[in-house]
PDB file of C-alpha atoms and ligand atoms in Angstrom:
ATOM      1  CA  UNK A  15      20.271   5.325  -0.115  1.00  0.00           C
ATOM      2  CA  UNK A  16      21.489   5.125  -3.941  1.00  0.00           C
ATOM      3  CA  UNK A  17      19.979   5.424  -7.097  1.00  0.00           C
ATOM      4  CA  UNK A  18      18.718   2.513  -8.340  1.00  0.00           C
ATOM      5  CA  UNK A  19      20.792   1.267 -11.277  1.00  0.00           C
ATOM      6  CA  UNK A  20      18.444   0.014 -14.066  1.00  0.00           C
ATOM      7  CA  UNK A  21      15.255   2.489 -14.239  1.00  0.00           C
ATOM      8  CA  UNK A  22      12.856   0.275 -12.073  1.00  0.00           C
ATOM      9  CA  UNK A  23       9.043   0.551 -12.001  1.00  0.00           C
ATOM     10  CA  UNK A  24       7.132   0.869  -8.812  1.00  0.00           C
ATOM     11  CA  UNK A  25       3.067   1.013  -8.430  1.00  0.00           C
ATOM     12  CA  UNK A  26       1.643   2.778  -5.995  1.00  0.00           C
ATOM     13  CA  UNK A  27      -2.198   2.530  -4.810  1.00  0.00           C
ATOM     14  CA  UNK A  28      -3.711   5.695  -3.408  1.00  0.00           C
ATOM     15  CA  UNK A  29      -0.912   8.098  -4.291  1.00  0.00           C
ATOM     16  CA  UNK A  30      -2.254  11.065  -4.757  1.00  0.00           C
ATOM     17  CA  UNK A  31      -2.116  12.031  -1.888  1.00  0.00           C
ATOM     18  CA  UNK A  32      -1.377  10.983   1.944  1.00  0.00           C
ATOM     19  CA  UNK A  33       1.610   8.364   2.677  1.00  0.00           C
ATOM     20  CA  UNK A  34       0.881   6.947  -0.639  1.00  0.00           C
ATOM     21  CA  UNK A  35       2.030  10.318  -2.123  1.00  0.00           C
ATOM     22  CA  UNK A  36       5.151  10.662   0.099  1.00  0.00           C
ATOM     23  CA  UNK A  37       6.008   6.690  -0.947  1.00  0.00           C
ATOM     24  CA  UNK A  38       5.367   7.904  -4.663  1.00  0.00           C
ATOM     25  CA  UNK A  39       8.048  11.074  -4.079  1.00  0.00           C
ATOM     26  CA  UNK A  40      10.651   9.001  -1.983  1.00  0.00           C
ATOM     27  CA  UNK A  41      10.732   6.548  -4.519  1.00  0.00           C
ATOM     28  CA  UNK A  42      10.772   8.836  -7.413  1.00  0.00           C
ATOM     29  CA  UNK A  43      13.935  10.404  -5.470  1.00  0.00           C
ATOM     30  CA  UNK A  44      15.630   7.592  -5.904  1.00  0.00           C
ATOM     31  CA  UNK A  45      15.563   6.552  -9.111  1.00  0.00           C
ATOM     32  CA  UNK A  46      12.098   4.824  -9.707  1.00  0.00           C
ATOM     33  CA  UNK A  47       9.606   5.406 -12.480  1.00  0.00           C
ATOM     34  CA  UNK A  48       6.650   5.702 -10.626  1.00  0.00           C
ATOM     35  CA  UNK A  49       2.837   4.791 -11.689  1.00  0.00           C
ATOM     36  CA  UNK A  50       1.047   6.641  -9.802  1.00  0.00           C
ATOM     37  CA  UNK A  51      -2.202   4.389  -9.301  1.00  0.00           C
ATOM     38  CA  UNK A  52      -5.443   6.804  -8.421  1.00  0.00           C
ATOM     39  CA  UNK A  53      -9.090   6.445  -8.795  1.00  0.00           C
ATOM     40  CA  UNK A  54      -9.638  10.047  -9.725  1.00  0.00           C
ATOM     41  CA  UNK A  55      -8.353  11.803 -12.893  1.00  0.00           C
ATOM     42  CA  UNK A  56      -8.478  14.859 -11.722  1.00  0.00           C
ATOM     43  CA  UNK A  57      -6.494  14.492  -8.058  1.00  0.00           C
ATOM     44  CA  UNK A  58      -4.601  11.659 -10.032  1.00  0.00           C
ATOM     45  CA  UNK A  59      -3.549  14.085 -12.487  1.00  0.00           C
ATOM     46  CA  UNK A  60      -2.338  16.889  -9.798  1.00  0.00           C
ATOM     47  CA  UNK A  61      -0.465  14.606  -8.004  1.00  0.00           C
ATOM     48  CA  UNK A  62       1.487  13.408 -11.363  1.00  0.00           C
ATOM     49  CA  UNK A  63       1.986  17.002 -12.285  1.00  0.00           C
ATOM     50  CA  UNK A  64       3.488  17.824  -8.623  1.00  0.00           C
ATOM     51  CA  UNK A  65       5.704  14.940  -8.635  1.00  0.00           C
ATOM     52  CA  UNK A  66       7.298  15.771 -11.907  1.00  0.00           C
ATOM     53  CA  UNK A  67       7.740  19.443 -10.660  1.00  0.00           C
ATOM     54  CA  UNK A  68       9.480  17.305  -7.899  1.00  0.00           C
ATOM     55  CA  UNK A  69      11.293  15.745 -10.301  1.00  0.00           C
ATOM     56  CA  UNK A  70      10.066  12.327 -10.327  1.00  0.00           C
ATOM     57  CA  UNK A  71       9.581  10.140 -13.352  1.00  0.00           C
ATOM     58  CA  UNK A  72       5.775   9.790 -12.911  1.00  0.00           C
ATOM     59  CA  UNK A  73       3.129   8.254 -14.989  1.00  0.00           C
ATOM     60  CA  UNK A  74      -0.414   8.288 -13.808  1.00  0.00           C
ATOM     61  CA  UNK A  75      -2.900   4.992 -14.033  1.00  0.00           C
ATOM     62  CA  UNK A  76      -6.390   4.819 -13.100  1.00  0.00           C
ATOM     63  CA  UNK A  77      -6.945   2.325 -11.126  1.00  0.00           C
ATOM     64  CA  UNK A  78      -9.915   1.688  -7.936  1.00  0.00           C
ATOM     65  CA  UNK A  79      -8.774  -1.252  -6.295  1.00  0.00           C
ATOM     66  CA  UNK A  80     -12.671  -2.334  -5.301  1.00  0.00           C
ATOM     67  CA  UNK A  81     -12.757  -2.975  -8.874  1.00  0.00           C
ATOM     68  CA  UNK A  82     -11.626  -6.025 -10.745  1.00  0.00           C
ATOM     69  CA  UNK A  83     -11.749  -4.400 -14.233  1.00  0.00           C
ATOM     70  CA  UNK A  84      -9.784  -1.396 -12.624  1.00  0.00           C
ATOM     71  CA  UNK A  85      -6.869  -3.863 -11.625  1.00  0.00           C
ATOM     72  CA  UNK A  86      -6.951  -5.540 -14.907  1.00  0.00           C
ATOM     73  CA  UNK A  87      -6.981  -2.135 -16.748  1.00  0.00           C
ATOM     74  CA  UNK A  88      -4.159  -0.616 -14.699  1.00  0.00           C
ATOM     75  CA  UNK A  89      -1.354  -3.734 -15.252  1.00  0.00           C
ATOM     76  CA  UNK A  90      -2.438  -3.339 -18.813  1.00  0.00           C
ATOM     77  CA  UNK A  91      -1.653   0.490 -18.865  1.00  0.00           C
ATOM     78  CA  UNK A  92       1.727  -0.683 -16.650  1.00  0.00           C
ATOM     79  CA  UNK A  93       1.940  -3.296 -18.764  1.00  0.00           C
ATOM     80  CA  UNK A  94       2.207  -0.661 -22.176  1.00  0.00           C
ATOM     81  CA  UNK A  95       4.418   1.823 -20.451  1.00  0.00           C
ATOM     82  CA  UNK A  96       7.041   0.098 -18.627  1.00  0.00           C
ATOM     83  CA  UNK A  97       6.887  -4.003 -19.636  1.00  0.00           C
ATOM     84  CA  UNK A  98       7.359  -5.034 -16.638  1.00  0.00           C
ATOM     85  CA  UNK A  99       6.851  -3.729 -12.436  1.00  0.00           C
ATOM     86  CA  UNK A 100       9.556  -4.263  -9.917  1.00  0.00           C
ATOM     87  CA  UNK A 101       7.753  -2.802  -6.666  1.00  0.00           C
ATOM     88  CA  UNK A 102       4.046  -2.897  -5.954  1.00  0.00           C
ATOM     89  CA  UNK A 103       2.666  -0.444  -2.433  1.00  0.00           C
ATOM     90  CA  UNK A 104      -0.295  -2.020  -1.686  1.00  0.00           C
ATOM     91  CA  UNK A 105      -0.948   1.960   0.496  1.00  0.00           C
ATOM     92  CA  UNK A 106      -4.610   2.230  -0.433  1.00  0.00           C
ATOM     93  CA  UNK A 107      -7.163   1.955   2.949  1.00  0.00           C
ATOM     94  CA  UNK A 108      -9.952   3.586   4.187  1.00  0.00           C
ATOM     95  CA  UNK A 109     -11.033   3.519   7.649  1.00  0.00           C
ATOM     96  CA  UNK A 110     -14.662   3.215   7.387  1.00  0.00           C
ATOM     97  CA  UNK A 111     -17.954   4.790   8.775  1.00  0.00           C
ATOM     98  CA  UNK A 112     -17.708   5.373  12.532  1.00  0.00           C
ATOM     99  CA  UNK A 113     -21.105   7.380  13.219  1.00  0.00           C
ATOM    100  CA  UNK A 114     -24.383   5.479  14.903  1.00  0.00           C
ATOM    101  CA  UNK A 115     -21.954   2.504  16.871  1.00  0.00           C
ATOM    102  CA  UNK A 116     -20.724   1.431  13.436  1.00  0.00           C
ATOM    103  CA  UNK A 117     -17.534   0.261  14.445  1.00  0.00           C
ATOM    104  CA  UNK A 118     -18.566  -0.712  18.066  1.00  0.00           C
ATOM    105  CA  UNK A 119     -18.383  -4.270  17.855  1.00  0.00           C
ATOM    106  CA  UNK A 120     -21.694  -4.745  19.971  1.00  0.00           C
ATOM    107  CA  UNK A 121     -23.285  -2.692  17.087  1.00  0.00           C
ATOM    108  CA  UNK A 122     -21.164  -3.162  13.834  1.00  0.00           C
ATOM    109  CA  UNK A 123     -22.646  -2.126  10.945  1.00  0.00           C
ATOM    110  CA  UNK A 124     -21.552  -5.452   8.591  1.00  0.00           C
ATOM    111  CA  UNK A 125     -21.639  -2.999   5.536  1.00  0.00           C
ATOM    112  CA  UNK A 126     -19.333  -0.886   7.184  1.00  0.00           C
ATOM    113  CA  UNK A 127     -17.446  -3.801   7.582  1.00  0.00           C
ATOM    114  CA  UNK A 128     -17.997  -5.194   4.197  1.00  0.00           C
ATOM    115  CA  UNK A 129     -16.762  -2.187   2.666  1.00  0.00           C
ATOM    116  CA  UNK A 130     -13.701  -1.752   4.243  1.00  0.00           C
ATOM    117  CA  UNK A 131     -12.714  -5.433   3.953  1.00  0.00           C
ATOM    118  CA  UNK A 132     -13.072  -4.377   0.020  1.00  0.00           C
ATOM    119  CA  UNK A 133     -10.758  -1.544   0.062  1.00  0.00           C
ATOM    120  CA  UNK A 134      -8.338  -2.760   2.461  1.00  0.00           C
ATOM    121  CA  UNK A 135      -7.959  -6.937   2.196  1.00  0.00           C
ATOM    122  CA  UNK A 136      -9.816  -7.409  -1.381  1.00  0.00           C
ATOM    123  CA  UNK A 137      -8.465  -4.760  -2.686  1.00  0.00           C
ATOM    124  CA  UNK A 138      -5.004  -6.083  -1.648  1.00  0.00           C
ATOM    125  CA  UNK A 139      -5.671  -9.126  -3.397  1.00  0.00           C
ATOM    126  CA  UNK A 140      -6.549  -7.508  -6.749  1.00  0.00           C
ATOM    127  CA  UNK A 141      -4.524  -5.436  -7.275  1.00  0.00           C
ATOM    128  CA  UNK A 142      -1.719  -7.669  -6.321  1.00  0.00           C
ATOM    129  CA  UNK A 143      -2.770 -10.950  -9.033  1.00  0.00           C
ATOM    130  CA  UNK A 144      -3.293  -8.286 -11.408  1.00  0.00           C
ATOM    131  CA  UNK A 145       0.512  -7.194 -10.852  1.00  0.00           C
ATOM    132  CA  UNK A 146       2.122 -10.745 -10.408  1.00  0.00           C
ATOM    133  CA  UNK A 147       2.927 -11.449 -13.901  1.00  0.00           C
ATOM    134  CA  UNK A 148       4.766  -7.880 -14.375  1.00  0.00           C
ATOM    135  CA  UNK A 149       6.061  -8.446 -11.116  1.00  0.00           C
ATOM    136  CA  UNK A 150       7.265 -12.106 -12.322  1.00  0.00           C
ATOM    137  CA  UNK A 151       9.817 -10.049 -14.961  1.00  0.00           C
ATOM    138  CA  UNK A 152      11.523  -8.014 -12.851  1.00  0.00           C
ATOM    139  CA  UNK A 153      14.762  -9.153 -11.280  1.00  0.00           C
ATOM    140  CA  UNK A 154      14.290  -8.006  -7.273  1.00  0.00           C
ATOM    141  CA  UNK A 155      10.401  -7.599  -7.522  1.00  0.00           C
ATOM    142  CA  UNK A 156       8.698  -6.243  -3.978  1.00  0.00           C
ATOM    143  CA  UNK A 157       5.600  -5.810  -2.907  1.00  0.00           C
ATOM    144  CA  UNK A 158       4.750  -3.878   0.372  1.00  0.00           C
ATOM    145  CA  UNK A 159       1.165  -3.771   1.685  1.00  0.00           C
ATOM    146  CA  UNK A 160       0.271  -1.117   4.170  1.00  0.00           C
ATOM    147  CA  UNK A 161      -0.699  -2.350   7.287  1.00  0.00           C
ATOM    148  CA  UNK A 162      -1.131  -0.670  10.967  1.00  0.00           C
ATOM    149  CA  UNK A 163      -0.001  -1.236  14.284  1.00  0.00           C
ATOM    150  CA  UNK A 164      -3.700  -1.507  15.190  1.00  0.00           C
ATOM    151  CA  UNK A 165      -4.388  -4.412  13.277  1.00  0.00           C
ATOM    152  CA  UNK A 166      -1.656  -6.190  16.027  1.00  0.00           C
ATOM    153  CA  UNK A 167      -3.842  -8.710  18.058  1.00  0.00           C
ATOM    154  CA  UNK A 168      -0.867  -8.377  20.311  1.00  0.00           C
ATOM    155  CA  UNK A 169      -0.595  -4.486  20.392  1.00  0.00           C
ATOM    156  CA  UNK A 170      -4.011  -3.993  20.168  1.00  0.00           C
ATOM    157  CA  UNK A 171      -3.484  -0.163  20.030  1.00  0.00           C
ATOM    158  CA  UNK A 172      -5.765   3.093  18.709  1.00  0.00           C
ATOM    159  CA  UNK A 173      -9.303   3.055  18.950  1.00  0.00           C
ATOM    160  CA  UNK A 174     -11.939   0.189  19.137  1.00  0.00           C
ATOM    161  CA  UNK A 175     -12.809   0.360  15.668  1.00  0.00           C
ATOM    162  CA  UNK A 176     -14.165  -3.396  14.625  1.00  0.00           C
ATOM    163  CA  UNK A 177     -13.939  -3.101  10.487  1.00  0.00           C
ATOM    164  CA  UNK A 178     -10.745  -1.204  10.384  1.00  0.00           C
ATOM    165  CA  UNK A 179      -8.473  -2.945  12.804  1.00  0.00           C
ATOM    166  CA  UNK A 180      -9.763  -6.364  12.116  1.00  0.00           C
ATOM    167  CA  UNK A 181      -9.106  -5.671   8.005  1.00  0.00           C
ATOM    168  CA  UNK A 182      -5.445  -4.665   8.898  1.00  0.00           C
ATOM    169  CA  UNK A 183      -5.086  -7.972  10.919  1.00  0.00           C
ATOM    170  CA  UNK A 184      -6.474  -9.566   7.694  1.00  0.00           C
ATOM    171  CA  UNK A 185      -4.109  -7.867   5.956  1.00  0.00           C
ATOM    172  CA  UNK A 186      -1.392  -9.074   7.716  1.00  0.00           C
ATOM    173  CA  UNK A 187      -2.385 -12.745   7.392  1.00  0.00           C
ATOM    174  CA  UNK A 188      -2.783 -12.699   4.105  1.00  0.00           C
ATOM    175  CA  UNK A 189       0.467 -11.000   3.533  1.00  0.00           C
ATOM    176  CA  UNK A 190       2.301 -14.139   5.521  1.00  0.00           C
ATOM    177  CA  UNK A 191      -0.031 -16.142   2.660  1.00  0.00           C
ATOM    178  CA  UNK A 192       1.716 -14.860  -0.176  1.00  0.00           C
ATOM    179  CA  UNK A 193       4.802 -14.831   1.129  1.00  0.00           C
ATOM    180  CA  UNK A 194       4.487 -18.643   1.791  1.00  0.00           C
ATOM    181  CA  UNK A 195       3.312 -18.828  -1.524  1.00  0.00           C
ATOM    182  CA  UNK A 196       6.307 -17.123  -3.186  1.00  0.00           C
ATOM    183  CA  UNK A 197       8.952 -18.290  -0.798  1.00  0.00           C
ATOM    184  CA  UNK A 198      10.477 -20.202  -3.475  1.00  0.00           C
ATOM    185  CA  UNK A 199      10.963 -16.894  -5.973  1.00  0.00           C
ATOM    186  CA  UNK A 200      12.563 -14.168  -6.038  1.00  0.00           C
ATOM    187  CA  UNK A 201       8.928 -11.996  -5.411  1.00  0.00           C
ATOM    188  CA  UNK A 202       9.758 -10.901  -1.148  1.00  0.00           C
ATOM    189  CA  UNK A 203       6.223  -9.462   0.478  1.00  0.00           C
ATOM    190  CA  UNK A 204       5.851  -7.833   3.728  1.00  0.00           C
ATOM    191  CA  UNK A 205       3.862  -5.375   5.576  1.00  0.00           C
ATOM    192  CA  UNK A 206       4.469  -2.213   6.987  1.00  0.00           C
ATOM    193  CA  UNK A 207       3.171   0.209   9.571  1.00  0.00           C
ATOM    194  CA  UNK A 208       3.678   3.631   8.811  1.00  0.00           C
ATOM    195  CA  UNK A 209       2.678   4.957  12.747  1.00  0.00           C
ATOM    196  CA  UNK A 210       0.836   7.598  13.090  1.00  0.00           C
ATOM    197  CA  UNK A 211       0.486  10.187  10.371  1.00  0.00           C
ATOM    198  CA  UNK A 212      -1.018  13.536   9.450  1.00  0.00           C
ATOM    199  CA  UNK A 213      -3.383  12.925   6.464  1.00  0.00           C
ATOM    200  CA  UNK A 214      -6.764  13.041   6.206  1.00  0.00           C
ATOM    201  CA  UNK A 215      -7.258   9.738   7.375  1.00  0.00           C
ATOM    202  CA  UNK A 216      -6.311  11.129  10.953  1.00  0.00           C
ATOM    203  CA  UNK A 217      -7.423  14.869  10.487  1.00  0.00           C
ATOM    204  CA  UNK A 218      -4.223  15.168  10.364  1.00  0.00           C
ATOM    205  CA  UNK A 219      -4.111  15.517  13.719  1.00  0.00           C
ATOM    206  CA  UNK A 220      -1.563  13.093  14.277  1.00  0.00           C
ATOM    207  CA  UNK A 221       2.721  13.652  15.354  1.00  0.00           C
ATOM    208  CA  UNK A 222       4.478  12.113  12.139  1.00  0.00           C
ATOM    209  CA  UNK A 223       4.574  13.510   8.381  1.00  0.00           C
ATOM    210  CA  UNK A 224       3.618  11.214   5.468  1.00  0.00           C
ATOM    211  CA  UNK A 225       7.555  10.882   4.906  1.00  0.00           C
ATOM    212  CA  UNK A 226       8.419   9.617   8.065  1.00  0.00           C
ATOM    213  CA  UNK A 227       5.284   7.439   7.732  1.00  0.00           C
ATOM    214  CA  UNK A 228       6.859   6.457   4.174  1.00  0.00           C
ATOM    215  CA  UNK A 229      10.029   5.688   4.950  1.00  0.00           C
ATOM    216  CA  UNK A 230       9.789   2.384   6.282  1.00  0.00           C
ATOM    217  CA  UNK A 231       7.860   1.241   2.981  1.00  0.00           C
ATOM    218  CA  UNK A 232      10.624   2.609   1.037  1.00  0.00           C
ATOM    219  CA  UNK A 233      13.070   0.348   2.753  1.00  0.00           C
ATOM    220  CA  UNK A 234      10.922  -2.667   1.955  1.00  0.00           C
ATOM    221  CA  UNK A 235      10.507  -1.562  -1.190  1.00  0.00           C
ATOM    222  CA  UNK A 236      13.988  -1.651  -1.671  1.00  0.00           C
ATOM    223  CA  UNK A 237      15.392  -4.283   0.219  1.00  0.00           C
ATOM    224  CA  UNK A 238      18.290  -6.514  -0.135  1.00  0.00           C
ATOM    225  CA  UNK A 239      17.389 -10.022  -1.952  1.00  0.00           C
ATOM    226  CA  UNK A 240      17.979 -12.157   1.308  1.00  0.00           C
ATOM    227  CA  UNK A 241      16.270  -9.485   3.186  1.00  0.00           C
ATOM    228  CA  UNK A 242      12.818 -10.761   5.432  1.00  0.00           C
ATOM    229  CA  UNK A 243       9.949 -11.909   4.177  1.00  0.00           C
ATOM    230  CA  UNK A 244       6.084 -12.276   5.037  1.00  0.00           C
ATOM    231  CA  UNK A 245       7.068  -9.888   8.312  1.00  0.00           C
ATOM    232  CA  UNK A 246       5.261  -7.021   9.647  1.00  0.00           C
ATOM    233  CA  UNK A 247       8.190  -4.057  10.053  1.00  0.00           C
ATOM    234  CA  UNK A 248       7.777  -0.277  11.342  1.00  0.00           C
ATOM    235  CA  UNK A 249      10.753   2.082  11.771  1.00  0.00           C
ATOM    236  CA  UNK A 250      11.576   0.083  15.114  1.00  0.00           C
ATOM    237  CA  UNK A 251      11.954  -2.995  13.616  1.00  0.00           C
ATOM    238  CA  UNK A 252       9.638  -6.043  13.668  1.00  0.00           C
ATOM    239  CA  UNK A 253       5.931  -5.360  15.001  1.00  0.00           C
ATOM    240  CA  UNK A 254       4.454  -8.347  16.579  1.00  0.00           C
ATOM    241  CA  UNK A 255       1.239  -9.560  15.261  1.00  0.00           C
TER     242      UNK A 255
HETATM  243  P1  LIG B   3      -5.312   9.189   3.076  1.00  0.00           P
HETATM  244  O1  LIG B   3      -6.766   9.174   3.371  1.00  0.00           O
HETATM  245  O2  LIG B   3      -4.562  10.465   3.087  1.00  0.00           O
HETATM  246  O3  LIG B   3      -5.034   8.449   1.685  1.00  0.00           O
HETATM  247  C1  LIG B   3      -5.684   7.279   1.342  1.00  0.00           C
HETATM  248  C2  LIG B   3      -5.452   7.019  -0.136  1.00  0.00           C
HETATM  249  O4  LIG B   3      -6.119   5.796  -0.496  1.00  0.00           O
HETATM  250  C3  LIG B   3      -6.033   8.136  -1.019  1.00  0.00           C
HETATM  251  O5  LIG B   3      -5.168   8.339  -2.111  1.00  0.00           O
HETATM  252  C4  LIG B   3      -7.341   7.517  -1.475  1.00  0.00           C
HETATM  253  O6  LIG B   3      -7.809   8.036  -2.706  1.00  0.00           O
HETATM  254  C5  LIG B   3      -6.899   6.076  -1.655  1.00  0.00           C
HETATM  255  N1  LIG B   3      -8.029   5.161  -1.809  1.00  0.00           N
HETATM  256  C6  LIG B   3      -9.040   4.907  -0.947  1.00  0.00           C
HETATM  257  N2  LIG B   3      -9.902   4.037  -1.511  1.00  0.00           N
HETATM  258  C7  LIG B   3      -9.428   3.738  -2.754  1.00  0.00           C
HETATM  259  C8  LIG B   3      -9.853   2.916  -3.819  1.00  0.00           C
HETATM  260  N3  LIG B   3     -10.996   2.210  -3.727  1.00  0.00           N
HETATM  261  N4  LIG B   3      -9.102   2.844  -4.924  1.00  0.00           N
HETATM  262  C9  LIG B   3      -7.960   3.555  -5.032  1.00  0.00           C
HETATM  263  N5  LIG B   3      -7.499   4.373  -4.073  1.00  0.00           N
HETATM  264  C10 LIG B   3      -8.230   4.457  -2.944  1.00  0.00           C
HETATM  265  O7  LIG B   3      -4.693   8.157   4.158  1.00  0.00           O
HETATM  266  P2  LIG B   3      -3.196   7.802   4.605  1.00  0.00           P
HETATM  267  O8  LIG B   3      -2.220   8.297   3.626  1.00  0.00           O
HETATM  268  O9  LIG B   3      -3.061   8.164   6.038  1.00  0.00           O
HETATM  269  O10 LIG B   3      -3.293   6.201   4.560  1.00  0.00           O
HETATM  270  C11 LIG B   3      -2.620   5.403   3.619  1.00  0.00           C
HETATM  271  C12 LIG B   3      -2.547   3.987   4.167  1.00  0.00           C
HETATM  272  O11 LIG B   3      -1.842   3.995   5.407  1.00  0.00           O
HETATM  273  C13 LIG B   3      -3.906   3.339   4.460  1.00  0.00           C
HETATM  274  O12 LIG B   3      -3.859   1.982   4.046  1.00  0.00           O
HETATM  275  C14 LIG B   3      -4.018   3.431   5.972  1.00  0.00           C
HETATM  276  O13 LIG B   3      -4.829   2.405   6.503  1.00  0.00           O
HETATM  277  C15 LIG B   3      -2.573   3.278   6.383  1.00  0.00           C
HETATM  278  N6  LIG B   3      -2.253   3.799   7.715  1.00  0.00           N
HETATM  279  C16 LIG B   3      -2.330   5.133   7.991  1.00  0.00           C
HETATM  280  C17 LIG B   3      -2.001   5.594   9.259  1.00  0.00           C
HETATM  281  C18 LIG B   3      -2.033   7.041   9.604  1.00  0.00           C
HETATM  282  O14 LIG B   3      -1.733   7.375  10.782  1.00  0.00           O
HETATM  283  N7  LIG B   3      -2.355   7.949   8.697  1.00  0.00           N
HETATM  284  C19 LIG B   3      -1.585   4.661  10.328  1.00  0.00           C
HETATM  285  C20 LIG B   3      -1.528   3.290   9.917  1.00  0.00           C
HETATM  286  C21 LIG B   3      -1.837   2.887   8.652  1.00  0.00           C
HETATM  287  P3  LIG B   3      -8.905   9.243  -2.780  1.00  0.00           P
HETATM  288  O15 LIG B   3      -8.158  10.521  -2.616  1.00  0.00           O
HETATM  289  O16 LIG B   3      -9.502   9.049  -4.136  1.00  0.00           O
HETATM  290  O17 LIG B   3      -9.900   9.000  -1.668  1.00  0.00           O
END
């Protein structure tokens, strides 16, 4: 892949560390500035120093995406820095309490499920109208939110877990909302599944690296102007929903 030609801007939630930090370095590798969007200052700050050893172009912005004022804050830091954001990772996610039943579905814990609907859909949302109107001034703006294969109600792959998967499905329909929304602009949303990765979401007991997992992100983050839109993509191509 080239260098981008004009220095372009890309956000990405949860980069510190995980996929989100691989996305952050692939990116950076190719020409982006990247904002490195954390909700810690000190991991936040780590992960900026690493990538620039890597050297990335890599600014750091606070930003938790269960909080409104957070969003806000963070396109206004973006906002200072740059003037404008051409890609926006939605990577962000947790998976949730499992202990006690709490993601069997015949004995959910609706907090568990209330919380992760907040990191992973509501958090989406956030951080995403916070962006739009730095997205709105770039000239190939992207936004990629990071799905999973187990939110497929076709797949239906992984574990039972009732807040997670259900959230990623979520995710996905919401991501075919915006992309409805903005059909008629030049702002293309998708979805991506990154497969499964070694991070400490999985214990890192899992057969792909964070790059691989990345990689697939970076090519939405990057694609064509009449490339797809509102789809759900992994490294094979189109997942079904
Ligand atoms: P990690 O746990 O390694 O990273 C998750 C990142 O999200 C961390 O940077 C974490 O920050 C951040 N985060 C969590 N909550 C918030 C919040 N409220 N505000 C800001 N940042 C937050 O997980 P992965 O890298 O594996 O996962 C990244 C994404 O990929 C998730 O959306 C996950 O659902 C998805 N995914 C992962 C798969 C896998 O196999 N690993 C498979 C399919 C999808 P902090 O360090 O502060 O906690």
């Amino acid at each position: 892949m080239g260098r981008v030609n004009d220095t372009k801007t890309a956000l990405v939630t949860g980069a510190n560390k995980g996929i989100g930090f691989a996305v952050a370095q692939g990116l950076g590798a190719i020409g982006f500035t990247v904002a490195v969007g954390a909700r810690d200052d000190a991991r936040r700050e780590e992960a900026v120093e690493r990538l620039r050893t890597a050297g990335v172009d890599a600014f750091g912005v606070a930003l938790d995406v269960t909080s409104d004022d957070s969003a806000a804050a963070a396109a206004a830091a973006i906002e200072q820095t740059t003037g404008r954001l051409d890609v926006l990772v939605n990577n962000a996610g947790i998976s949730g309490r499992t202990d006690g039943g709490a993601q069997d579905p015949t004995t959910l814990d609706l907090d568990v499920v209330r919380t992760v609907l907040d990191t992973n859909v509501f958090g989406v949302v956030r951080v995403t109208n916070a962006m739009l109107p730095l997205l709105g001034r770039a000239d190939s703006p992207r936004i990629v939110n990071m799905s999973s294969n187990m939110g497929s109600l076709t797949l239906r792959t992984g574990p039972i877990m009732a807040a997670y998967a259900p959230s990623k499905s979520m995710l996905n329909s919401i991501t075919a909302q915006y992309a409805r929304r903005l059909a008629d602009t030049n702002i293309i949303v998708n979805a991506a599944c990154p497969g499964y990765v070694a991070t400490d979401f999985t214990g890192f007991a899992a057969p792909r690296t964070p790059e691989q997992g990345a990689a697939i992100v970076i090519r939405l983050a990057t694609l064509p102007d009449d490339g797809p839109r509102g789809g759900f993509f992994d490294d094979e191509g189109a997942v079904p929903w």
